[in-house]
Short mmCIF file of C-alpha atoms in Angstrom, two decimals:
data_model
loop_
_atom_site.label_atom_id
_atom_site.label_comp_id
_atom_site.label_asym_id
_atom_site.label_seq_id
_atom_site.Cartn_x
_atom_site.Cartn_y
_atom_site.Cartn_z
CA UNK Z 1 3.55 16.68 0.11
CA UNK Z 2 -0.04 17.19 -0.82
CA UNK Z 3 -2.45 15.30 1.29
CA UNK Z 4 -5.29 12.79 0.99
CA UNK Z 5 -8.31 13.78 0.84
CA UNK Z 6 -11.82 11.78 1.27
CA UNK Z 7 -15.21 12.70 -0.02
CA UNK Z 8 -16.04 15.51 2.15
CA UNK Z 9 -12.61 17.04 1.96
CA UNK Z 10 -11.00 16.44 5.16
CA UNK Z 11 -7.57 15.51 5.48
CA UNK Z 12 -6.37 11.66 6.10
CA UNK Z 13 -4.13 9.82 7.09
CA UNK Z 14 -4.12 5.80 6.50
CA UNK Z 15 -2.20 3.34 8.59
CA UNK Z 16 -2.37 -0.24 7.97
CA UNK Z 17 -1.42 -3.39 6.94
CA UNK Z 18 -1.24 -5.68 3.51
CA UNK Z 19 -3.50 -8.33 4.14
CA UNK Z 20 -2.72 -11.43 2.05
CA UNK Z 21 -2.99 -15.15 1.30
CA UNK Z 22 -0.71 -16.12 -1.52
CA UNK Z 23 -0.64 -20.34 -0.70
CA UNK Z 24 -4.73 -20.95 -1.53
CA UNK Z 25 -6.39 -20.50 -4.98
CA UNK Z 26 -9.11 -21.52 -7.22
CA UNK Z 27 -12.12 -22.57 -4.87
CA UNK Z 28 -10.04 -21.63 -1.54
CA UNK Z 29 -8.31 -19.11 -2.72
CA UNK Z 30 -8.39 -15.82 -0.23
CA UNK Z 31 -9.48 -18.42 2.63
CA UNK Z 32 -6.71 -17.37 4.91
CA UNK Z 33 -8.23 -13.91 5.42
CA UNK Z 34 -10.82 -14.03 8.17
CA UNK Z 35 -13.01 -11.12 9.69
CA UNK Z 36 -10.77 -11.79 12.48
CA UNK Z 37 -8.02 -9.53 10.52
CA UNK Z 38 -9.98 -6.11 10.80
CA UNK Z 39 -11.31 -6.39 13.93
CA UNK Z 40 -8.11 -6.77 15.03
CA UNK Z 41 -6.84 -3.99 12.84
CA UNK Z 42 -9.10 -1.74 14.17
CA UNK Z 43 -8.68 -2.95 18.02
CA UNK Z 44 -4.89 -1.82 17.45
CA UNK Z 45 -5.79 1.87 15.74
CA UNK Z 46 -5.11 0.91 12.34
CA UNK Z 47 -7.45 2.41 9.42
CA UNK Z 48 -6.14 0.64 6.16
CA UNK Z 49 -5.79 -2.55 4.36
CA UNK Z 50 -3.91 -3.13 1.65
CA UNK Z 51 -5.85 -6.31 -0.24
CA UNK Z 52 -3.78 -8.17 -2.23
CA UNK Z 53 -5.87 -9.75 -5.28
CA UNK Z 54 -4.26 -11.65 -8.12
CA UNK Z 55 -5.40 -11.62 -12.06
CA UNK Z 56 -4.49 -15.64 -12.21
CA UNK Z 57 -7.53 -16.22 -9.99
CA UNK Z 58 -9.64 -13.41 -11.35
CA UNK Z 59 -9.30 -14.52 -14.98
CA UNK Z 60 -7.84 -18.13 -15.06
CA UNK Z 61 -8.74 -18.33 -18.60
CA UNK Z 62 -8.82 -15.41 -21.09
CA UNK Z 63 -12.23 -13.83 -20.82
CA UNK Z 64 -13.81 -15.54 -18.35
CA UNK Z 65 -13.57 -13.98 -14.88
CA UNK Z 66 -14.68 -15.81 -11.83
CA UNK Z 67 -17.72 -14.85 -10.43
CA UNK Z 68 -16.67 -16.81 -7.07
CA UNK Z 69 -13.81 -14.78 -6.96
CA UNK Z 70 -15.33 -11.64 -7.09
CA UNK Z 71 -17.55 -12.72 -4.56
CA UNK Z 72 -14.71 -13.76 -2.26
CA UNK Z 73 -13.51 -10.06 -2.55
CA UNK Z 74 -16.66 -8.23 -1.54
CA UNK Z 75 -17.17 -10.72 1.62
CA UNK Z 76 -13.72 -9.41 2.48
CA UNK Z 77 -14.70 -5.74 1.75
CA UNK Z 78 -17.85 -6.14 3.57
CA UNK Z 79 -15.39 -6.72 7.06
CA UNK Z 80 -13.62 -4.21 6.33
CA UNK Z 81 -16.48 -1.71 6.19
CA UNK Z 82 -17.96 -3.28 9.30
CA UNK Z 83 -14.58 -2.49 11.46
CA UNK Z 84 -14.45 0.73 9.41
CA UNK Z 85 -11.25 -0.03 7.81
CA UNK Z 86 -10.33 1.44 4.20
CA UNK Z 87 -9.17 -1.13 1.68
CA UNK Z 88 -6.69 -0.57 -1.31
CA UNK Z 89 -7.04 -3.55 -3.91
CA UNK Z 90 -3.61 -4.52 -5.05
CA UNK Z 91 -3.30 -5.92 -8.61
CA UNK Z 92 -0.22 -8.24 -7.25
CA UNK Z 93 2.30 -10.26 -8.75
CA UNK Z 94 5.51 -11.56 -7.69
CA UNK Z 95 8.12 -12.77 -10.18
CA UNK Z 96 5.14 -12.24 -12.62
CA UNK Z 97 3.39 -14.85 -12.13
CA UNK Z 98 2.32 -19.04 -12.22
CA UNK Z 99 4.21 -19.05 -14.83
CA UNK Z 100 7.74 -18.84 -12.68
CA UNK Z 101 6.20 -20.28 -9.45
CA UNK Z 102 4.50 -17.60 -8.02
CA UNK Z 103 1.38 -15.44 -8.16
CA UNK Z 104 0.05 -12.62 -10.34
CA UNK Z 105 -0.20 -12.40 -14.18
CA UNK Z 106 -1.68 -15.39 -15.49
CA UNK Z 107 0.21 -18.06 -17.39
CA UNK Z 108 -1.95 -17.34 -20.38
CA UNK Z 109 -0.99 -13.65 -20.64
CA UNK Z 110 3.17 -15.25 -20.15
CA UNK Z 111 5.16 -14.82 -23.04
CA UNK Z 112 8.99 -15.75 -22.33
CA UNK Z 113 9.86 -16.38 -26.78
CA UNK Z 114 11.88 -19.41 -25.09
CA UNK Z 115 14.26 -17.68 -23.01
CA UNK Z 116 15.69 -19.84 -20.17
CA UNK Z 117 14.26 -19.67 -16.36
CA UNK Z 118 16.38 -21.16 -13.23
CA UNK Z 119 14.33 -20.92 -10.07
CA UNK Z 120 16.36 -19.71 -7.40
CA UNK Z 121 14.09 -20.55 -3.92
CA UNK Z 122 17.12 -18.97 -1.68
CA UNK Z 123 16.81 -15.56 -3.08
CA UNK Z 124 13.27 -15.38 -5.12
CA UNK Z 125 13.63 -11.49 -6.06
CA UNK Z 126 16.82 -12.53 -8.17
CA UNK Z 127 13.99 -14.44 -10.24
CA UNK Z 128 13.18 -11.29 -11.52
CA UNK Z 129 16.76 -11.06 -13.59
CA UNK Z 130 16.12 -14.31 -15.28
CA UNK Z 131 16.00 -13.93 -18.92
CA UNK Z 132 12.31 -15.51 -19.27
CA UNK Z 133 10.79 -13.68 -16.44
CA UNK Z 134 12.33 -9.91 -17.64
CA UNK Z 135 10.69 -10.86 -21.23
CA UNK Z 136 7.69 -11.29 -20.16
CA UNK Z 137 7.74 -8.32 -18.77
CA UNK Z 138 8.43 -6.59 -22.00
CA UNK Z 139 5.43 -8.18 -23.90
CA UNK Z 140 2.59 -7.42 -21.45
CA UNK Z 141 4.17 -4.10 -22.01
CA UNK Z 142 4.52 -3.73 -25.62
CA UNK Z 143 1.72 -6.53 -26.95
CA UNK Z 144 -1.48 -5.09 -27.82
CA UNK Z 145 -3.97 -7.77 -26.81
CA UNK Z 146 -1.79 -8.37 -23.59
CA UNK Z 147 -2.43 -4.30 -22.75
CA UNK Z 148 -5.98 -4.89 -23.72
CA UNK Z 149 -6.58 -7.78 -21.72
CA UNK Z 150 -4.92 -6.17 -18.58
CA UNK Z 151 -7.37 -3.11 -19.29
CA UNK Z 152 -10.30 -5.23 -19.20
CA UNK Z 153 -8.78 -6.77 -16.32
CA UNK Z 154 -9.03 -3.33 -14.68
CA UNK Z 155 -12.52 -2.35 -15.64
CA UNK Z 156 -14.53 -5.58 -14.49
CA UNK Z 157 -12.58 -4.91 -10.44
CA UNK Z 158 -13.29 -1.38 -10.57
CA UNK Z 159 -16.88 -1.93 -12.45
CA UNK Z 160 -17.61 -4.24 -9.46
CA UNK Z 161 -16.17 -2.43 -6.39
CA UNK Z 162 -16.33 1.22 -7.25
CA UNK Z 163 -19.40 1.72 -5.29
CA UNK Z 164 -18.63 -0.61 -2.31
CA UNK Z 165 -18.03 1.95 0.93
CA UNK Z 166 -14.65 0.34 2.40
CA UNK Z 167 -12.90 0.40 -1.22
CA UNK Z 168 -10.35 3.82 -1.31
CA UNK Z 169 -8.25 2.95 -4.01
CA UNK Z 170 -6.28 0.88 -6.89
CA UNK Z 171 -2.83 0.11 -6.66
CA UNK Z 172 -2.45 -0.55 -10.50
CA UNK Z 173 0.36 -3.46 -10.08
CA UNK Z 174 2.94 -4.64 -7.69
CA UNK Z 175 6.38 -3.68 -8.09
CA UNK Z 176 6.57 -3.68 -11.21
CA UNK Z 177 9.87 -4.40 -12.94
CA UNK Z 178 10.83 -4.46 -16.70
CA UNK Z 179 13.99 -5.96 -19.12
CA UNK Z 180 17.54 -4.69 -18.45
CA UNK Z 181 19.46 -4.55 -22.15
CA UNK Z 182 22.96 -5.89 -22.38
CA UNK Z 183 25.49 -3.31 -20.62
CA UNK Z 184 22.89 -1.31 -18.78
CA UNK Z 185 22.92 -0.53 -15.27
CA UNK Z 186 20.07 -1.34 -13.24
CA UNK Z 187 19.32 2.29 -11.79
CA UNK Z 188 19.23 3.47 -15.18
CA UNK Z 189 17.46 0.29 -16.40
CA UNK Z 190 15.03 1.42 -13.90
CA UNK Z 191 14.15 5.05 -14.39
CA UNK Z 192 13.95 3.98 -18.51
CA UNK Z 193 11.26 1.12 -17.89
CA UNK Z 194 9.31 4.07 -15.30
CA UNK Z 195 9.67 6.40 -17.94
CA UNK Z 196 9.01 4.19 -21.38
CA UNK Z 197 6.91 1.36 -20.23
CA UNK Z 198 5.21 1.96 -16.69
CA UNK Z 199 3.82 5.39 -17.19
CA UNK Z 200 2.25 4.35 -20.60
CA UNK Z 201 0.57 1.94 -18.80
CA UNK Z 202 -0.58 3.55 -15.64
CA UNK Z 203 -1.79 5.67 -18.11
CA UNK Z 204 -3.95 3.17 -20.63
CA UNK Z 205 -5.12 1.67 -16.77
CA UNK Z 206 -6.42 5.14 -15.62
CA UNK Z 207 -8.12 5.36 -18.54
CA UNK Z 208 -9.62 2.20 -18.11
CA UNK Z 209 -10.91 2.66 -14.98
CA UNK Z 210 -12.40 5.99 -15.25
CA UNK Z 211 -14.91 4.30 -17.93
CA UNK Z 212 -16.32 2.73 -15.09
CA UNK Z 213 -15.48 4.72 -11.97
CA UNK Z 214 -14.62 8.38 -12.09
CA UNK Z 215 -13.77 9.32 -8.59
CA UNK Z 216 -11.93 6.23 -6.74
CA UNK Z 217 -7.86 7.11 -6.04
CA UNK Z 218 -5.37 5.38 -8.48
CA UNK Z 219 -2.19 4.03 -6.66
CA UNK Z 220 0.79 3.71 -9.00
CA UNK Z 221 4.64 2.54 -8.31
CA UNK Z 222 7.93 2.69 -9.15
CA UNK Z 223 10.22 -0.27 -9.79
CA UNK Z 224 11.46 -1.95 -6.50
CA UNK Z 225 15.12 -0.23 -6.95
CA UNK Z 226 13.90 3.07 -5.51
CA UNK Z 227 14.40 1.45 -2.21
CA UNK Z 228 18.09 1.79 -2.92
CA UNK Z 229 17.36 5.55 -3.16
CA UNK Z 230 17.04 5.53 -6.89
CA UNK Z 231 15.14 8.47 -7.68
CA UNK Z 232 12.05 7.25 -9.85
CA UNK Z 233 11.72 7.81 -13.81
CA UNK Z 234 7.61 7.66 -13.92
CA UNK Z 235 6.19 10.58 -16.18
CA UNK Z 236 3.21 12.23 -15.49
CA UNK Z 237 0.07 10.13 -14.75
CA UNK Z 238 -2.71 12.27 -16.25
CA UNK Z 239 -5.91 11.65 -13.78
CA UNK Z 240 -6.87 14.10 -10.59
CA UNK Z 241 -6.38 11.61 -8.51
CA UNK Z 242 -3.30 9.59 -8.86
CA UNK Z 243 -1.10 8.65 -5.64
CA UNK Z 244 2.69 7.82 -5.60
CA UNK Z 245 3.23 4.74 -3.53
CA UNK Z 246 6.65 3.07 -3.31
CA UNK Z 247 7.80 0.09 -1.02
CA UNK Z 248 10.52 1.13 1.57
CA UNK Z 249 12.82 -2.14 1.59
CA UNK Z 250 16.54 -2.48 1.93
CA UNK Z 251 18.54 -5.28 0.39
CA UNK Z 252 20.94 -5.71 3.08
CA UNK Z 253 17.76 -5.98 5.73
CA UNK Z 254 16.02 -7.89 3.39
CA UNK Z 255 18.79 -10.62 2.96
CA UNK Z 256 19.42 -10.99 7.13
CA UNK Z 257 21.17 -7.76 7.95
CA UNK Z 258 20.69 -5.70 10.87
CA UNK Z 259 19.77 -2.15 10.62
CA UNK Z 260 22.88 0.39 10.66
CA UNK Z 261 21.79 3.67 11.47
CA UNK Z 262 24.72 5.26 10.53
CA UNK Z 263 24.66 3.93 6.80
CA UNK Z 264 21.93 6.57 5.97
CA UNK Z 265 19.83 4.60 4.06
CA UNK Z 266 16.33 5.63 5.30
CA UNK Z 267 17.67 9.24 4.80
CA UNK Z 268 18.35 8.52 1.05
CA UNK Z 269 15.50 6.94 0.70
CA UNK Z 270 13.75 9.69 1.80
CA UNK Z 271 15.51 12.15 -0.62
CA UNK Z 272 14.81 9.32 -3.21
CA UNK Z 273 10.87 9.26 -2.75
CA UNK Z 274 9.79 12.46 -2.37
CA UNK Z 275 11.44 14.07 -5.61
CA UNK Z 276 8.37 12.99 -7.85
CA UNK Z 277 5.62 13.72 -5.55
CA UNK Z 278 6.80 16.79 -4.90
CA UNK Z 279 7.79 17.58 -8.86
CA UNK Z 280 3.90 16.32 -9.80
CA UNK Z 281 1.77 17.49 -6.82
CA UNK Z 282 0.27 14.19 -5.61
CA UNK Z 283 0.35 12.33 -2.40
CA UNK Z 284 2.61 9.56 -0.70
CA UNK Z 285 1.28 6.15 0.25
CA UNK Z 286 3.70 3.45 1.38
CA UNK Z 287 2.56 0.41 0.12
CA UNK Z 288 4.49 -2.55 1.65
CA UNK Z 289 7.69 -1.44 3.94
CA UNK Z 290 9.19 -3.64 7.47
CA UNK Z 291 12.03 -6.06 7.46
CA UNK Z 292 11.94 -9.93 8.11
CA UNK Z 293 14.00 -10.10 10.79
CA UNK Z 294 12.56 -7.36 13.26
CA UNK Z 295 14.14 -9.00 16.51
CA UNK Z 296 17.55 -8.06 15.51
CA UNK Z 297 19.79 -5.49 18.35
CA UNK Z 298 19.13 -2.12 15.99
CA UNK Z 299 15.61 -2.96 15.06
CA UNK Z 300 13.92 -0.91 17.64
CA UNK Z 301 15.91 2.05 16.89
CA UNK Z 302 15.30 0.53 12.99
CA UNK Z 303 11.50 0.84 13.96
CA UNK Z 304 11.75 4.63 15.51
CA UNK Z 305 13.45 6.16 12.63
CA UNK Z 306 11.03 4.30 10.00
CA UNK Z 307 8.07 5.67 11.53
CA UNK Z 308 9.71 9.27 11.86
CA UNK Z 309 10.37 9.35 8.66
CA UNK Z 310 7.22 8.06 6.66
CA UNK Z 311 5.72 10.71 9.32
CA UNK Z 312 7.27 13.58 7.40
CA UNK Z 313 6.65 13.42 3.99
CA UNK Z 314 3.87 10.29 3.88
CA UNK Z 315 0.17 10.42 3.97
CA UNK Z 316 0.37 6.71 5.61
CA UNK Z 317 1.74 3.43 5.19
CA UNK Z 318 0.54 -0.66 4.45
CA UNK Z 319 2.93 -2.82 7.10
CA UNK Z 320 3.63 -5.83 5.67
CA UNK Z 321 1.91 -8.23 6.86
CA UNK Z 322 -0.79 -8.68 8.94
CA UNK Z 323 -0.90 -12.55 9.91
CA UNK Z 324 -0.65 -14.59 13.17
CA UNK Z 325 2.41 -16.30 13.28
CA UNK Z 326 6.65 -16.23 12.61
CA UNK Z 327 8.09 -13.99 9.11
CA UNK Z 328 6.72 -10.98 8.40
CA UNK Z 329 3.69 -11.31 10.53
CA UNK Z 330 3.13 -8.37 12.73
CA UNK Z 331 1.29 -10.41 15.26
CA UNK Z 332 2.02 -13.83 16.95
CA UNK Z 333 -0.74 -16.85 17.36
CA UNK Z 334 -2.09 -15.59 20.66
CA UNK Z 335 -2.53 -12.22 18.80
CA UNK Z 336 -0.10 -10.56 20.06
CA UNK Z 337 2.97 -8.09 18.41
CA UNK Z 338 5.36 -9.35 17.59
CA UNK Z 339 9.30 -8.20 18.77
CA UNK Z 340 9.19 -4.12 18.30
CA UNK Z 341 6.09 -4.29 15.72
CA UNK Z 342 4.17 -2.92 18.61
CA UNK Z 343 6.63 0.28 17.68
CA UNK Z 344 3.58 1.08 14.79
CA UNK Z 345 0.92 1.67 16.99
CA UNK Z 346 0.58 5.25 17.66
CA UNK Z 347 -1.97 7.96 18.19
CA UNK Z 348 -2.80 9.61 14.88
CA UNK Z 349 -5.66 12.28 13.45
CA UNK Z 350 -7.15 10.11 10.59
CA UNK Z 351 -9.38 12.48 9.67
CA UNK Z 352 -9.09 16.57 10.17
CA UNK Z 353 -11.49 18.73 9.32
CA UNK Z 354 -9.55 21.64 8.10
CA UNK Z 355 -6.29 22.97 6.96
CA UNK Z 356 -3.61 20.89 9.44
CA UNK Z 357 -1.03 23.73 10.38
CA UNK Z 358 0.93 21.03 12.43
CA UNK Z 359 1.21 17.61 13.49
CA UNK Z 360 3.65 15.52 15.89
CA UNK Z 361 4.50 12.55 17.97
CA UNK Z 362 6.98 11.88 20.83
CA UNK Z 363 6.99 8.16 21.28
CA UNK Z 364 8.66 8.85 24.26
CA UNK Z 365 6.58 11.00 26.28
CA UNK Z 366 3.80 9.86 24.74
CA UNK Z 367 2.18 12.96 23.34
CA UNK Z 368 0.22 13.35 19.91
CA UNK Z 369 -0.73 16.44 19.03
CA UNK Z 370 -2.38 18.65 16.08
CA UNK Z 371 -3.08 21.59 15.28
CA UNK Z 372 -5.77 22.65 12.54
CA UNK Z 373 -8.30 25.57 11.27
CA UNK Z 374 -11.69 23.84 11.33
CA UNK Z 375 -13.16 23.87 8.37
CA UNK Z 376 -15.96 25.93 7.44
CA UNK Z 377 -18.11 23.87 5.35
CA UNK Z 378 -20.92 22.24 7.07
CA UNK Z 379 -21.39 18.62 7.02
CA UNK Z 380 -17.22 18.33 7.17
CA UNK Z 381 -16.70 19.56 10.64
CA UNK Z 382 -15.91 16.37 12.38
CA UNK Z 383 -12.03 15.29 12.78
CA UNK Z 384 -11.43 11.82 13.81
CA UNK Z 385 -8.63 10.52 15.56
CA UNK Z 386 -7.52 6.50 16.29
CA UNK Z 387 -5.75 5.21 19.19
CA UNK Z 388 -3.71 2.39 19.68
CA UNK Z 389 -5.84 1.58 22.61
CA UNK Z 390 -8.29 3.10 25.31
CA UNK Z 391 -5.13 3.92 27.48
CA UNK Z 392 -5.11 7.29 25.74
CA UNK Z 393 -6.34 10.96 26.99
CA UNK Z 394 -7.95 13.19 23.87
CA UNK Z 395 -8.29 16.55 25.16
CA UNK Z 396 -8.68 20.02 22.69
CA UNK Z 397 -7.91 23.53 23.04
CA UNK Z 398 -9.86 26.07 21.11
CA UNK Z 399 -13.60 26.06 20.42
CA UNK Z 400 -14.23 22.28 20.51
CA UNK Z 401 -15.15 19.65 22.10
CA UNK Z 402 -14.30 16.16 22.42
CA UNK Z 403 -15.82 12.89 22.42
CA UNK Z 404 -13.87 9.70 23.32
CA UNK Z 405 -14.76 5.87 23.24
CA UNK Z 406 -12.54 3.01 23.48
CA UNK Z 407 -9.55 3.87 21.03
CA UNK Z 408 -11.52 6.17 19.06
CA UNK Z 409 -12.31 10.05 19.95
CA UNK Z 410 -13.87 13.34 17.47
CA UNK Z 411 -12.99 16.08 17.42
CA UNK Z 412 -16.05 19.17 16.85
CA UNK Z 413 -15.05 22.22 16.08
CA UNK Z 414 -16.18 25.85 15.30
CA UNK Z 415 -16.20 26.91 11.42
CA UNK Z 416 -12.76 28.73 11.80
CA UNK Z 417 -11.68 28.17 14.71
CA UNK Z 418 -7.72 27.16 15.59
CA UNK Z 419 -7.78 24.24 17.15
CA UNK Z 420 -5.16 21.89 18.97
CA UNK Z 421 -6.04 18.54 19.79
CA UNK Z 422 -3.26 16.54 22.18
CA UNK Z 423 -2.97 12.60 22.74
CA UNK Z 424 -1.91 11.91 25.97
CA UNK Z 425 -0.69 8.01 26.99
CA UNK Z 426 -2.62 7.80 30.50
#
């Protein structure tokens, strides 16, 4: 796949977490998120946040946008730049929105033309099959002043952030899903709301955005189902800068199940996600991927094959979440990983200065390593690497040298020169 790029050209990779608080809004809303969450991002290795911000706070009523808000966003950017993490702001909705119970898309832009809604607690993603819910769906598609309003949306977050130094990109909207019609399968459903509705709009959003910020990356996603190894139906996205990034979830693991390696899943999967990257030229981001119940017998070996895998074809990956406690949290209350979450933390080049001719990890020897032509363009010649902590060894072969402190080391490097840098767990 191609790979990320930031301002001075060098090659990244981002690994992270989604940082979240869904339960507070209005005048606490986004209170759950402390400063406490990067530094202890960063204190792990990790490089990238993916921010979850909702349009029902931003705009609780239809053209008036919340200053407070906004303000609540860049105090939240502001520790991220401090701790030198890179933040992806994540137009998210679940189920839609207030509307059904949950967050997102305000009740103002719902339109449901009366169609019934059952709330279904036990198993909320089936919420999105409920005849209200898939409608709704189908006029912020399809209504002119609902595309409009979702535009303008767009243009006051990336008017207001496109500057700030911690924000890399805009993940346009959260799995976004559409209405099935009567007889129609959901794969194809799918691939026909990618194709007809979601690529118009990632489209009309990109165009948005670039009126008021020309050079930050645009995130965009398929329909949940492609974590069934549906390949995706999204057309072209027509911006320079445009990154694929699906969620890597499996219904059986996300109802209770344990892992099965021998099912194949995360190998179709695999197959699945990288046909349209590869077909369009653009990078891979994992936005949200890691199951609720990570304790489970096969979840370590569930946790080893993950992280292979988004190794080979990804340019990183958002965990979800980062939070201090039981769920999805990656870390208990003392701060702590949780049961085989500690499985993410690995040695990685975050930033290489040159054309990366290989890269790989051995969990169980411990042993990063890299291998890159410097670069020869001057003021680009520093590659970065991040640790999980200072119990590493950074050591290069080639004309370099290396600098290490705490869980951080760079890499300097002749214009030209081959270079291999090796991780070594002391």
């Amino acid at each position: 796949m191609p790979a990320l790029t930031d301002e001075r050209g060098r090659t990244l990779t981002l690994r992270g977490w989604n940082v979240e608080d869904k339960a507070n809004r209005g005048d606490e809303a986004l209170s759950a998120i402390t400063e406490r969450h990067f530094r202890d991002m960063r204190a792990k290795g990790f490089n990238f946040a993916r921010l979850l911000v909702f349009w029902d706070d931003l705009e609780p009523r239809p053209g008036r946008y919340s200053r407070g808000y906004l303000r609540k966003i860049e105090r939240i950017l502001d520790w991220a730049e401090r701790y030198g993490v890179r933040v992806l702001l994540d137009a998210h909705q679940d189920v839609f929105g207030p509307a059904f119970g949950h967050r997102g898309i305000p009740e103002w832009a719902t339109r449901t033309d009366g169609l019934p809604f059952e709330p279904n607690p036990e198993d909320w993603f089936s919420e999105y099959f409920q005849p209200a819910v898939q409608r709704a769906f189908t006029h912020l598609y399809e209504d002119e002043d609902l595309r409009r309003a979702q535009a303008r949306m767009w243009r006051v977050l990336a008017d207001r952030f496109a500057e700030h130094p911690a924000v890399f990109g805009y993940d346009l909207i959260n799995e976004p899903m559409g209405e099935l019609r009567p007889g129609e399968q959901l794969p194809d459903a799918a691939r026909r709301i990618e194709r007809e509705h979601l690529t118009p709009m990632y489209n009309r959003l990109a165009d948005a955005i670039r009126s008021v910020d020309d050079d930050t990356w645009l995130f965009v996603e398929p329909t949940p189902i492609v974590g069934e190894g549906v390949p995706t139906g999204l057309g072209r996205v027509d911006d320079e800068k445009v990154v694929y990034a699906p969620h890597f979830y499996n219904t059986a693991m996300e109802a209770g199940a344990d892992y099965d390696p021998s099912a194949g899943w995360i190998e179709a999967y695999e197959r699945a996600v990288t046909q349209y990257p590869a077909e369009h030229g653009i990078p891979v981001v994992v936005g949200e991927w890691g199951p609720l119940n990570n304790a489970l017998p096969n979840m370590n070996r569930f946790y080893r094959d993950a992280m292979a895998s988004l190794g080979r074809y990804s340019s990183g990956w958002a965990g979800y979440v980062w939070c201090y406690g039981g769920g999805y949290c990656a870390m208990d209350e003392a701060g702590s990983f949780r049961t085989n979450k500690e499985l993410t933390a690995e040695p990685y080049a975050e930033a290489v200065a040159g054309a990366v001719r290989s890269s790989s990890y051995d969990p169980v020897a411990g042993v990063h390593r890299v291998t890159y032509d410097a670069t020869r363009r001057p003021g680009a010649r520093r590659t970065e690497l991040s640790l999980p902590s200072a119990d590493w060894r950074v050591t290069a072969r080639g004309a370099a040298t290396v600098v290490q402190r705490g869980n951080r080391a760079w890499v300097s490097a002749a214009p030209g020169a081959r270079v291999t840098v090796t991780t070594t767990r002391r």
